[in-house]
Amino acid sequence: MIVCVAVVGHQNNPLYIQSFTEEDDALKLHHIVHCSLDVVDERVNNPKKSGPTLNETFLGLLYPTENYKVYGYLTNTKVKFILVTTDLDVRDADVRNFFRRFHAAYVDAVSNPFHIPGKKITSKTFSERVSAIVKSFGLSSAG
Amino acid sequence: MVDPATTPLGKMLLDEITPVVMVLRTPLVEESCLKNGLSLLQILTPFSNFNNIDVPVRTSSDQPYRLQKFKLRLFYESDIRQPNLEVAKERLKQVITQAGEKDLSELCSDPPQLSNVVSSTESENLPSWFQFFNKELIHTVSFSDHEAFDHPVACLLVVSSKDEQPINRFIDLFNTNKLPSLLNDGSMDPKILKHYLLVHDNQDGSSEKAAKILTEMRSTFGPNECRLLCINSSQDGQIDHQDNPWDLYKPDTSPSQHLGCFLNIDDFNEIKDLMQELSSKHIIPYMEQKIRVLNQQVSATRKGFRNQLKNLWWRKGKDDTFDSPTGSMYTFSSIESQIRILGDYAFMLRDYELALSNYRLISTDYKLDKAWKRYAGVQEMMGLTYFMLDQSRKEAEYCMENAFSTYLKTGSSGQQNSTRCGLWWVEMLKARDQCKEAATVYFRICGEEPLYSAVMLEQASYCYLLSKPPMLHKYGFHLILSGDRYKKCDQIKHAIRTYRSATSVYRGTTWGHIKDHIHFHIGQWYALLGMYDVAVAHMLEVLACSNESKTTQEVFLRDFLQIVQKTGKTFEVLKLQLPVINISSLKVIFEDHRTYASPAAASVKESLWYSLEEDMTPSLSTTRSNWLELQSKVIPKKYKESNICVAGEAVKVDIEFKNPLQIPISISSVTLICELSVKSDEIESDSNSSTSEPRNDVESQKLTATKYTMDGSSDISSFTLSEIDISIGGGETIMVQLMVTPKVEGILNIVGVRWKLSGSVVGLYKFESNLVKKKIARGRRNANYSSGNDLKFIVIKSLPKLEGIIHSLPERAYTGHLRQLVLELRNQSEFPVKNLKMKVSQPRFLSVGMHDELDTKFPACLEKKTNSELSGADGNCSRVPQAVFLFPEDISIHGETPLSWPLWLHAAVPGNISLYITIYYEMGDTSSIIKYRTLRMHYNLQVLPSLNVLFQISPCPSRLKHFLVHLDVMNQTISESFQIHQLSTVGHQWEISLLQPFDTIFPLQSLYAGQALSCFFMLKNCGEESISSDIISSPSRILGNDASLQGSSDTLFDISGSPLADFHHCERLQQRVSSQDDPNAVDFILISRPPKSDTVSGISDPQYIYSHHACHCSTSGTGPITWLIDGPRTMHHNFFASFCEIDLRMTIYNSSDTAVFIRVNTYDSPNSNGQSSDVTTHSNCCSYRKSIRMA
């Protein structure tokens, strides 16, 4: 299950954080997302380590914490997408697919002329769409 | 690559993994030593550390090498056992608490800037107590049976010369039941190197007896193993050692106590020699010896292919029989233990190659035996050996990791060991600049014990900080994690320290949720420590947490207020974030020569007023320059650009307060902060004489009054402030108007605003600090003012000020609404005002009446009077509506008596109408700076559609100059009903009459909502040219003809009366279609009234009527020519007689001014030719007679 998705701006400012858990662990997830930015920076600045994934938006598994797996994605405008999931065996393809759809939703959201770049995304449509994408995560592989 | 031995880990290993010497002593020895304030162990310890021992060592190989540094670890026999876990825990806790206390002073200082933290070096960052703590933590697992380097290599037996039977004492000392369990339970060889020491206290007499005992000892224990040590040679105990070697080892002594005060230089050297000899002549050779022996043994049994095979086979067999995870079956005599001892001894003597090969050998054995703890211990040592050899980092790390995880596998007992292993591992990684990896290891070390994990996490965070490039996000995160754990263990000071460090990471970022959490907790913790001031400072940061949930906001606010209450102080906080002040909403309303009747008037654009007043304020430019000149004389140049306000008149400041939270907050005592500097008279006179140097002569005295109560201290202050209490609901924005009323002349400066949040915290907001973007309520001034000046006012002495109000002006009215209003003007001051003028922006809607109209009763005054009175009324209405209305000269208003003046309102067209009225007046007193003032009034009127009136005029088919008027009236209102009263035409030449009696077409008296009415009128043009033109030239003289639509019961209204005629003129101007007036156009006025109330008496008639004006209704059809053929309708004729001749009369009417050429063609019959005749008419009728002959 995806517990959290986040959009982080190129100055590491949070643009959108949404958790999908029942319990009150927003702070924890904020920390996890914030923390994973270090790894994103590392991946981006040391492309050697990522090797073949050079110039790819999908950053792969950023780091496994005790209960979560954190995946990252970097757009061309240096906006980072972070995905936190509790599924311990996730297929990369699923995650890639998720990020592709999430990216599309994000692009649509920021294309809104009333959206100010660099400000938090407040679009309701965007969050609805994200929820839908999150819900459908992993279903494609099962079906 | 740096030498591994010089790295922190290398130093630590050289320190920690050294031969242990067990010290056994009699109580009398201890007694003698304690005279110096030291125990025997403490006396010996400083001398057991050799920096330059220079001993040749030969281990397995034939090549000897020299040892330079060497150390012995001395322990009493009672200490050689595994430390009690609980005691150790308690000790560690103490270490942490002490460290926390030490940092207390730092807690009050500001947290460091992130950039500083990153750039500063390691030593500055790391709290020094970490190292100490780590060491203590490592010591908790010393003297374990699975490793040999903690096992005593030698034993030092010490007996005092005072002891009875010293030889027996020596033997007794090595009595097995007192010895540590390690020697007894078989995990180590009880036959260890023994050294016998006889201590002689020189204070007890000469050493002769001791020498005797020594010879006895030598004969008993062997000549080399015995030694005499004389101490306390100084008699007076005043020896003060330079660089006291014991200070280091016993740091908690008071400075007055001289450590080793009885030990003189001879004793000193003797102890030194003793230890030197013990290590170089006994311990090291002993170890060499043992290594060689063991090595031979191992080689014989384990080295070589045959032995390995044998070992494997044997192991396999043993595997079936033994399955003991503890591995306690390895006694000292077992080959495994022997190899381990060999390895450890080799390690201690720095023969790392030998150590490594033996560790490798034993490691596989233990693994096969599943003796995990021992296996892990060996792996650990292998890792360290690799490190010391500076070989194969990968191997080293692999070994450490293997050891670490294997320790963990062994259960709770391995926990401590794994911690030690982890710490070594971390040090190893740090030594190789692999800080990031070190941090993850720290993270793995932290187990369930929250206190240890707190320390470990904090160390991990510093690793992230030190890694290249620094990983600040993780630094912050681990600090927070660590802080949480500190808090769990009630180490609040540590928790605050970590959180404070973390704030530097999050400062300036937009991670609000995290920031709020941090500041809130720091605040809470400071409050727990009783440091409320700092607590409040942190709590302030979280107050405006708009993105938190409602409950969180409530908690934040509640806790904040609690803490503030605990401080017992009233805080004044600059830029308190609750509520948020919208500085762009700041609007200053003040009155100089412009005064406003209502706030609505003040908010109207200045340009609008300006255009309205332009032609009223007499010769503005000259007045203005005069005014400026005058001002420059009185007011210093510095303030010339400031605004002017009048003493006694309030300056109003509008400002928006916004509550960012979802919960309501209450704000009380909202006031402005103002300064009023009063000019003294002398200086003013100076400034009059010398205007060139106006800088210095301003303020002699500065009064800064900040008032908390409305009335209490108003007398002493030079100005009064208004005070407002508000409660702002969640997310609400409230516009607050604050006032300051200066009482004396001077310079008034509005500094800011202050308020009290929930009755406990005072918030201040200074306007200057922000760029004031004032909504310019003053278009006339230059735009390029500096912001400060906008809030600076020159207070001049009080002036008369008119206040005006219009009575009975409705907010909404139906179209056509006509009523009388009363303008009331008041002047509160003693001084009169004169030369009043008034201008109205929309004369179509509002016109100024005459003073005597005030008493008349409306609408009765409009009713038609008898002819004799009519002529008198004519004089009244000959007034031309002026652009500017001048009040009579003799009017001056002052004191108690207000001036009332009638106004007429006519709601001409539907829509939202803004009425602007400006009244100009001059001061009766000419000495003041301001010569005149204007009163500006602004009203909004909503005009709703009422009757839709449509006129259709068509020429009457039967009569010339007669027209049929079709009137369509439609009631467009929703509920209102109207009583159509009369239809009037304007002008002498028109006569209008009903075609049918009104009752027949419209029996109902009123036209109800939604109803329509249509009726026909006959309009007759009876006038002559002269009158027609007269009307155009002087439209004020309106005479008309009326058709009553109400039967005969009511009198008709006189449309030539004052308001109707005036408004009609306006309507004519408004409704003008073309530039050329059509002389044949007719104007209609439809007058209706609100329905009469059913009750017969008591209620007076409504004070208003409705008048609808339709102007310029064209009477002409297609052209100016109208014609009519008239003749007999029936005619009897006998055609046998003759032709029938019928006279038809054709009347042609030319309504235009010019001559028209007319040609009439007849088409009588197909056989007869058409006749045509040409006539020229000149604006006249011409009759043309024609006979039609019919066959």
XYZ file of C-alpha atoms in Angstrom, chain A residues 8 12-14 17 26-28 30-39 41-42 45-46 49 63 66 120, chain B residues 436-437 443 464 469-478 480 505-506 509-514 517-518 547:
52
model
C 9.138 18.496 -3.775
C 13.661 21.148 -1.799
C 10.516 22.909 -0.786
C 7.481 20.721 -0.348
C 2.450 15.932 0.526
C 1.980 12.723 9.006
C 5.030 13.977 10.846
C 6.869 10.724 10.349
C 7.142 14.306 6.342
C 10.430 13.355 7.882
C 10.874 10.362 5.649
C 10.208 12.430 2.555
C 12.467 15.206 3.752
C 15.177 12.739 4.583
C 15.025 11.006 1.246
C 15.926 14.258 -0.466
C 19.496 13.645 0.571
C 19.506 10.430 -1.340
C 20.677 14.709 -4.274
C 23.257 11.999 -4.000
C 25.149 14.385 -8.190
C 26.843 11.021 -8.519
C 26.606 5.086 -9.064
C 16.345 3.753 0.664
C 12.312 -0.245 8.764
C 2.000 24.535 -3.088
C 27.800 7.997 5.620
C 28.371 4.313 6.137
C 21.778 3.555 13.249
C 25.828 12.703 8.184
C 28.920 16.349 0.809
C 27.004 16.832 4.025
C 23.634 15.189 4.109
C 21.773 17.792 5.983
C 18.334 16.344 5.655
C 19.438 13.169 7.326
C 21.381 15.152 9.866
C 18.198 16.869 10.874
C 16.141 13.741 10.856
C 18.503 11.795 13.059
C 15.034 14.638 15.795
C 18.428 22.479 9.175
C 14.837 23.464 8.826
C 12.581 26.026 4.513
C 8.920 25.551 3.945
C 8.608 22.255 5.725
C 6.090 23.786 8.070
C 4.819 20.620 9.619
C 8.249 19.572 10.785
C 6.721 20.120 15.608
C 10.271 21.048 16.500
C -1.606 24.324 7.801
